[in-house]
Structures are given as structure tokens and as C-alpha cells.
């Protein structure tokens, strides 16, 4: 039971084009909306052992968190919490979901993120040794031009790992 609205969790069914359908991944709106939330309100970090992405917001945004639960069910929703005079929910992405779904999603849009958010994301990936996949848009453009995919800019260690992988795909030692 939800203490704030008196409804059972999951009582409101997903509606319209924002409802998840199979394992096809999020639609463009949902992906962009999630990325916008993470850039503006999210935290890219970890607990020292594993990476995690956290989104913490006031309980007045409960509808948004319920939408996140429906669209990205592998993420975890916690709360509502009352701590330090704040009432909030917290959504977290960890483990396989973070590595398999969220990192490629954010990475695909990395060139569009502002420098601060992009660096926070890259820093988390480097700290927890998560290889950044090449952005699909960059790979597609390079393929159409007959060239090889480019490596997105990043911290030197992550850049070197990604460059080595690309060089390996080309059949050269890097």
C-alpha cells in the first residue's frame, strides 16, 4: 500500500505508447526522458564495489517514479523515505541492468550531453571498468562513409581500452 495515495503499487496499468512492449527496449521519448532525468537529477557513482546510477526526488514526483518502474523494471525503486526533513523516492540502476541497458543507452547519447554530466558518467565507467560502447550514431555514420567507427572522447584509460578494441576489430595491433 502506498502511504501517500492509498493505492497498491502497480494498480495503474501502463497506457498508450509509453507502455513497455516485450524486450524491444525503450522508445525514443522514454530513452530521452530518462537521460534528461539522469543528467539533471541523477548521480553516477557507486558503493566502492559496484557502479550504480541513482535518481532521488521528492515524493511529489511519484507518478514519474511509477513510470520508471514500468518502463525500466530492472531498476529498483525505494521509498518513500522521510529523512533529514525530506520526503523522497530513490530509483537505482545496478548490476547487469546498468551494464547491459543503461550504459549503452547513455553512451549512445553521450555526444549530446553537457560536459559536466558526460564527465560524471565517464568517470563512473572508468572507476568501475565499464567499457563504453561506440555510439550507434557514430558507428552508423562511419559505416555509411565507408570508414571505421570513431572512439568517443573520454579519460585516457577508458580511451585506450576502447581504442584497443577498435584496433582489434580492424585486424591491427594497437
PDB file of C-alpha atoms in Angstrom:
ATOM      1  CA  UNK A   1       0.000   0.000   0.000  1.00  0.00           C
ATOM      2  CA  UNK A   2       1.305   3.408  -0.845  1.00  0.00           C
ATOM      3  CA  UNK A   3       1.183   5.624   2.242  1.00  0.00           C
ATOM      4  CA  UNK A   4       0.763   8.819   0.244  1.00  0.00           C
ATOM      5  CA  UNK A   5      -2.026   7.947  -2.149  1.00  0.00           C
ATOM      6  CA  UNK A   6      -3.697   4.878  -0.652  1.00  0.00           C
ATOM      7  CA  UNK A   7      -3.166   2.777  -3.807  1.00  0.00           C
ATOM      8  CA  UNK A   8      -1.494  -0.568  -4.223  1.00  0.00           C
ATOM      9  CA  UNK A   9       1.756  -0.463  -6.188  1.00  0.00           C
ATOM     10  CA  UNK A  10       1.191  -1.249  -9.846  1.00  0.00           C
ATOM     11  CA  UNK A  11      -2.540  -0.524  -9.613  1.00  0.00           C
ATOM     12  CA  UNK A  12      -2.497   1.883 -12.542  1.00  0.00           C
ATOM     13  CA  UNK A  13      -1.792  -0.013 -15.773  1.00  0.00           C
ATOM     14  CA  UNK A  14       0.606   1.420 -18.360  1.00  0.00           C
ATOM     15  CA  UNK A  15      -1.200   3.364 -21.057  1.00  0.00           C
ATOM     16  CA  UNK A  16      -0.526   4.377 -24.648  1.00  0.00           C
ATOM     17  CA  UNK A  17       2.806   4.410 -26.417  1.00  0.00           C
ATOM     18  CA  UNK A  18       4.772   4.654 -23.191  1.00  0.00           C
ATOM     19  CA  UNK A  19       3.880   1.128 -22.111  1.00  0.00           C
ATOM     20  CA  UNK A  20       6.758  -1.354 -22.417  1.00  0.00           C
ATOM     21  CA  UNK A  21       6.281  -3.926 -25.160  1.00  0.00           C
ATOM     22  CA  UNK A  22       8.358  -7.083 -24.920  1.00  0.00           C
ATOM     23  CA  UNK A  23      12.130  -6.660 -24.815  1.00  0.00           C
ATOM     24  CA  UNK A  24      12.380  -4.154 -27.642  1.00  0.00           C
ATOM     25  CA  UNK A  25      13.897  -1.501 -25.389  1.00  0.00           C
ATOM     26  CA  UNK A  26      12.585   1.964 -24.688  1.00  0.00           C
ATOM     27  CA  UNK A  27      11.063   4.134 -27.400  1.00  0.00           C
ATOM     28  CA  UNK A  28      12.876   7.366 -28.314  1.00  0.00           C
ATOM     29  CA  UNK A  29      10.790   9.502 -25.970  1.00  0.00           C
ATOM     30  CA  UNK A  30      11.339   7.176 -22.989  1.00  0.00           C
ATOM     31  CA  UNK A  31      15.078   6.942 -23.616  1.00  0.00           C
ATOM     32  CA  UNK A  32      15.403  10.708 -23.954  1.00  0.00           C
ATOM     33  CA  UNK A  33      13.245  11.386 -20.925  1.00  0.00           C
ATOM     34  CA  UNK A  34      15.298   9.007 -18.756  1.00  0.00           C
ATOM     35  CA  UNK A  35      18.569  10.520 -19.964  1.00  0.00           C
ATOM     36  CA  UNK A  36      17.244  14.011 -19.215  1.00  0.00           C
ATOM     37  CA  UNK A  37      16.266  12.960 -15.707  1.00  0.00           C
ATOM     38  CA  UNK A  38      19.664  11.391 -15.088  1.00  0.00           C
ATOM     39  CA  UNK A  39      21.570  14.388 -16.439  1.00  0.00           C
ATOM     40  CA  UNK A  40      19.538  16.857 -14.388  1.00  0.00           C
ATOM     41  CA  UNK A  41      18.841  14.960 -11.186  1.00  0.00           C
ATOM     42  CA  UNK A  42      20.813  11.715 -11.280  1.00  0.00           C
ATOM     43  CA  UNK A  43      24.034  10.602  -9.683  1.00  0.00           C
ATOM     44  CA  UNK A  44      26.583   8.429 -11.494  1.00  0.00           C
ATOM     45  CA  UNK A  45      28.649   6.680  -8.841  1.00  0.00           C
ATOM     46  CA  UNK A  46      28.944   3.508  -6.867  1.00  0.00           C
ATOM     47  CA  UNK A  47      29.497   1.981  -3.470  1.00  0.00           C
ATOM     48  CA  UNK A  48      33.160   1.092  -3.995  1.00  0.00           C
ATOM     49  CA  UNK A  49      32.342  -2.463  -5.136  1.00  0.00           C
ATOM     50  CA  UNK A  50      29.810  -1.887  -7.894  1.00  0.00           C
ATOM     51  CA  UNK A  51      28.634   1.019 -10.026  1.00  0.00           C
ATOM     52  CA  UNK A  52      25.198   2.486  -9.569  1.00  0.00           C
ATOM     53  CA  UNK A  53      23.077   5.230 -11.021  1.00  0.00           C
ATOM     54  CA  UNK A  54      20.749   6.899  -8.535  1.00  0.00           C
ATOM     55  CA  UNK A  55      17.803   9.199  -9.083  1.00  0.00           C
ATOM     56  CA  UNK A  56      16.410  10.783  -5.904  1.00  0.00           C
ATOM     57  CA  UNK A  57      13.457  13.170  -5.982  1.00  0.00           C
ATOM     58  CA  UNK A  58      10.628  14.438  -3.764  1.00  0.00           C
ATOM     59  CA  UNK A  59       7.556  12.232  -3.344  1.00  0.00           C
ATOM     60  CA  UNK A  60       5.503  14.722  -5.349  1.00  0.00           C
ATOM     61  CA  UNK A  61       7.192  13.081  -8.375  1.00  0.00           C
ATOM     62  CA  UNK A  62       5.760   9.656  -7.513  1.00  0.00           C
ATOM     63  CA  UNK A  63       3.985   9.354 -10.877  1.00  0.00           C
ATOM     64  CA  UNK A  64       7.334   9.753 -12.614  1.00  0.00           C
ATOM     65  CA  UNK A  65       8.878   7.019 -10.445  1.00  0.00           C
ATOM     66  CA  UNK A  66       5.968   4.674 -11.178  1.00  0.00           C
ATOM     67  CA  UNK A  67       6.544   5.315 -14.879  1.00  0.00           C
ATOM     68  CA  UNK A  68      10.239   4.439 -14.400  1.00  0.00           C
ATOM     69  CA  UNK A  69       9.191   1.188 -12.730  1.00  0.00           C
ATOM     70  CA  UNK A  70       7.021   0.260 -15.706  1.00  0.00           C
ATOM     71  CA  UNK A  71       9.493   1.300 -18.406  1.00  0.00           C
ATOM     72  CA  UNK A  72      12.663   0.028 -16.720  1.00  0.00           C
ATOM     73  CA  UNK A  73      11.506  -2.765 -14.390  1.00  0.00           C
ATOM     74  CA  UNK A  74      15.056  -3.956 -13.753  1.00  0.00           C
ATOM     75  CA  UNK A  75      15.775  -0.716 -11.883  1.00  0.00           C
ATOM     76  CA  UNK A  76      14.798  -0.641  -8.208  1.00  0.00           C
ATOM     77  CA  UNK A  77      12.501   1.863  -6.554  1.00  0.00           C
ATOM     78  CA  UNK A  78      12.963   2.559  -2.852  1.00  0.00           C
ATOM     79  CA  UNK A  79      10.882   4.650  -0.517  1.00  0.00           C
ATOM     80  CA  UNK A  80       9.138   6.767   0.244  1.00  0.00           C
ATOM     81  CA  UNK A  81      11.719   7.882   2.766  1.00  0.00           C
ATOM     82  CA  UNK A  82      11.487  10.645   5.324  1.00  0.00           C
ATOM     83  CA  UNK A  83      14.987  11.675   6.265  1.00  0.00           C
ATOM     84  CA  UNK A  84      16.502  14.993   7.292  1.00  0.00           C
ATOM     85  CA  UNK A  85      13.252  16.860   6.696  1.00  0.00           C
ATOM     86  CA  UNK A  86      12.913  15.485   3.155  1.00  0.00           C
ATOM     87  CA  UNK A  87      10.313  13.124   1.705  1.00  0.00           C
ATOM     88  CA  UNK A  88      11.676  11.324  -1.328  1.00  0.00           C
ATOM     89  CA  UNK A  89      11.820   8.267  -3.544  1.00  0.00           C
ATOM     90  CA  UNK A  90      15.022   6.797  -4.840  1.00  0.00           C
ATOM     91  CA  UNK A  91      15.396   4.790  -8.065  1.00  0.00           C
ATOM     92  CA  UNK A  92      18.608   2.849  -8.621  1.00  0.00           C
ATOM     93  CA  UNK A  93      20.208   1.002 -11.504  1.00  0.00           C
ATOM     94  CA  UNK A  94      22.927  -1.527 -10.696  1.00  0.00           C
ATOM     95  CA  UNK A  95      24.435  -4.777 -11.870  1.00  0.00           C
ATOM     96  CA  UNK A  96      23.584  -6.339 -15.187  1.00  0.00           C
ATOM     97  CA  UNK A  97      20.795  -3.837 -15.903  1.00  0.00           C
ATOM     98  CA  UNK A  98      23.215  -0.944 -15.525  1.00  0.00           C
ATOM     99  CA  UNK A  99      25.871  -2.554 -17.727  1.00  0.00           C
ATOM    100  CA  UNK A 100      23.581  -4.095 -20.363  1.00  0.00           C
ATOM    101  CA  UNK A 101      20.875  -1.426 -20.717  1.00  0.00           C
ATOM    102  CA  UNK A 102      21.685   1.888 -19.082  1.00  0.00           C
ATOM    103  CA  UNK A 103      25.359   2.316 -20.017  1.00  0.00           C
ATOM    104  CA  UNK A 104      24.760   1.673 -23.746  1.00  0.00           C
ATOM    105  CA  UNK A 105      21.697   3.942 -23.678  1.00  0.00           C
ATOM    106  CA  UNK A 106      23.548   6.876 -22.102  1.00  0.00           C
ATOM    107  CA  UNK A 107      26.686   6.169 -24.113  1.00  0.00           C
ATOM    108  CA  UNK A 108      24.705   6.339 -27.351  1.00  0.00           C
ATOM    109  CA  UNK A 109      23.700   9.906 -26.464  1.00  0.00           C
ATOM    110  CA  UNK A 110      26.968  10.947 -24.812  1.00  0.00           C
ATOM    111  CA  UNK A 111      27.949  13.473 -27.513  1.00  0.00           C
ATOM    112  CA  UNK A 112      24.701  15.368 -26.794  1.00  0.00           C
ATOM    113  CA  UNK A 113      25.229  15.586 -23.015  1.00  0.00           C
ATOM    114  CA  UNK A 114      26.762  18.645 -21.442  1.00  0.00           C
ATOM    115  CA  UNK A 115      30.422  18.281 -20.457  1.00  0.00           C
ATOM    116  CA  UNK A 116      29.750  18.030 -16.724  1.00  0.00           C
ATOM    117  CA  UNK A 117      27.208  15.196 -16.988  1.00  0.00           C
ATOM    118  CA  UNK A 118      29.271  13.368 -19.626  1.00  0.00           C
ATOM    119  CA  UNK A 119      32.358  13.506 -17.408  1.00  0.00           C
ATOM    120  CA  UNK A 120      30.430  12.198 -14.380  1.00  0.00           C
ATOM    121  CA  UNK A 121      29.211   9.282 -16.500  1.00  0.00           C
ATOM    122  CA  UNK A 122      32.662   8.572 -17.977  1.00  0.00           C
ATOM    123  CA  UNK A 123      34.258   8.777 -14.543  1.00  0.00           C
ATOM    124  CA  UNK A 124      31.855   6.152 -13.165  1.00  0.00           C
ATOM    125  CA  UNK A 125      32.557   3.899 -16.147  1.00  0.00           C
ATOM    126  CA  UNK A 126      36.317   4.268 -15.765  1.00  0.00           C
ATOM    127  CA  UNK A 127      36.269   3.752 -11.984  1.00  0.00           C
ATOM    128  CA  UNK A 128      34.276   0.528 -12.336  1.00  0.00           C
ATOM    129  CA  UNK A 129      35.976  -0.646 -15.545  1.00  0.00           C
ATOM    130  CA  UNK A 130      32.898  -0.443 -17.744  1.00  0.00           C
ATOM    131  CA  UNK A 131      33.846  -0.255 -21.414  1.00  0.00           C
ATOM    132  CA  UNK A 132      31.911   2.439 -23.216  1.00  0.00           C
ATOM    133  CA  UNK A 133      30.341   1.062 -26.370  1.00  0.00           C
ATOM    134  CA  UNK A 134      30.673   3.130 -29.510  1.00  0.00           C
ATOM    135  CA  UNK A 135      27.661   5.347 -30.002  1.00  0.00           C
ATOM    136  CA  UNK A 136      25.309   3.799 -32.540  1.00  0.00           C
ATOM    137  CA  UNK A 137      25.001   7.092 -34.356  1.00  0.00           C
ATOM    138  CA  UNK A 138      28.800   7.359 -34.717  1.00  0.00           C
ATOM    139  CA  UNK A 139      29.119   3.750 -35.853  1.00  0.00           C
ATOM    140  CA  UNK A 140      26.336   4.175 -38.413  1.00  0.00           C
ATOM    141  CA  UNK A 141      27.839   7.373 -39.800  1.00  0.00           C
ATOM    142  CA  UNK A 142      31.301   5.824 -40.085  1.00  0.00           C
ATOM    143  CA  UNK A 143      29.886   2.734 -41.763  1.00  0.00           C
ATOM    144  CA  UNK A 144      27.899   4.796 -44.257  1.00  0.00           C
ATOM    145  CA  UNK A 145      31.020   6.810 -45.076  1.00  0.00           C
ATOM    146  CA  UNK A 146      32.984   3.584 -45.575  1.00  0.00           C
ATOM    147  CA  UNK A 147      35.232   4.324 -42.611  1.00  0.00           C
ATOM    148  CA  UNK A 148      35.696   2.867 -39.200  1.00  0.00           C
ATOM    149  CA  UNK A 149      33.802   3.918 -36.092  1.00  0.00           C
ATOM    150  CA  UNK A 150      35.337   6.677 -34.062  1.00  0.00           C
ATOM    151  CA  UNK A 151      36.080   6.457 -30.379  1.00  0.00           C
ATOM    152  CA  UNK A 152      34.194   8.903 -28.186  1.00  0.00           C
ATOM    153  CA  UNK A 153      36.446  11.194 -26.142  1.00  0.00           C
ATOM    154  CA  UNK A 154      36.971  10.200 -22.559  1.00  0.00           C
ATOM    155  CA  UNK A 155      39.503   9.666 -19.808  1.00  0.00           C
ATOM    156  CA  UNK A 156      42.845   8.300 -21.084  1.00  0.00           C
ATOM    157  CA  UNK A 157      42.466   4.793 -19.599  1.00  0.00           C
ATOM    158  CA  UNK A 158      38.951   4.314 -20.965  1.00  0.00           C
ATOM    159  CA  UNK A 159      40.004   5.813 -24.283  1.00  0.00           C
ATOM    160  CA  UNK A 160      42.971   3.436 -24.546  1.00  0.00           C
ATOM    161  CA  UNK A 161      40.802   0.374 -23.788  1.00  0.00           C
ATOM    162  CA  UNK A 162      38.201   1.398 -26.364  1.00  0.00           C
ATOM    163  CA  UNK A 163      40.832   2.262 -28.974  1.00  0.00           C
ATOM    164  CA  UNK A 164      42.491  -1.137 -28.471  1.00  0.00           C
ATOM    165  CA  UNK A 165      39.164  -2.886 -29.051  1.00  0.00           C
ATOM    166  CA  UNK A 166      38.502  -0.891 -32.221  1.00  0.00           C
ATOM    167  CA  UNK A 167      42.037  -1.618 -33.483  1.00  0.00           C
ATOM    168  CA  UNK A 168      41.486  -5.317 -32.718  1.00  0.00           C
ATOM    169  CA  UNK A 169      38.317  -5.305 -34.821  1.00  0.00           C
ATOM    170  CA  UNK A 170      40.284  -3.826 -37.700  1.00  0.00           C
ATOM    171  CA  UNK A 171      42.823  -6.628 -37.515  1.00  0.00           C
ATOM    172  CA  UNK A 172      45.664  -4.375 -36.367  1.00  0.00           C
ATOM    173  CA  UNK A 173      47.567  -4.287 -33.145  1.00  0.00           C
ATOM    174  CA  UNK A 174      47.029  -1.084 -31.238  1.00  0.00           C
TER     175      UNK A 174
END
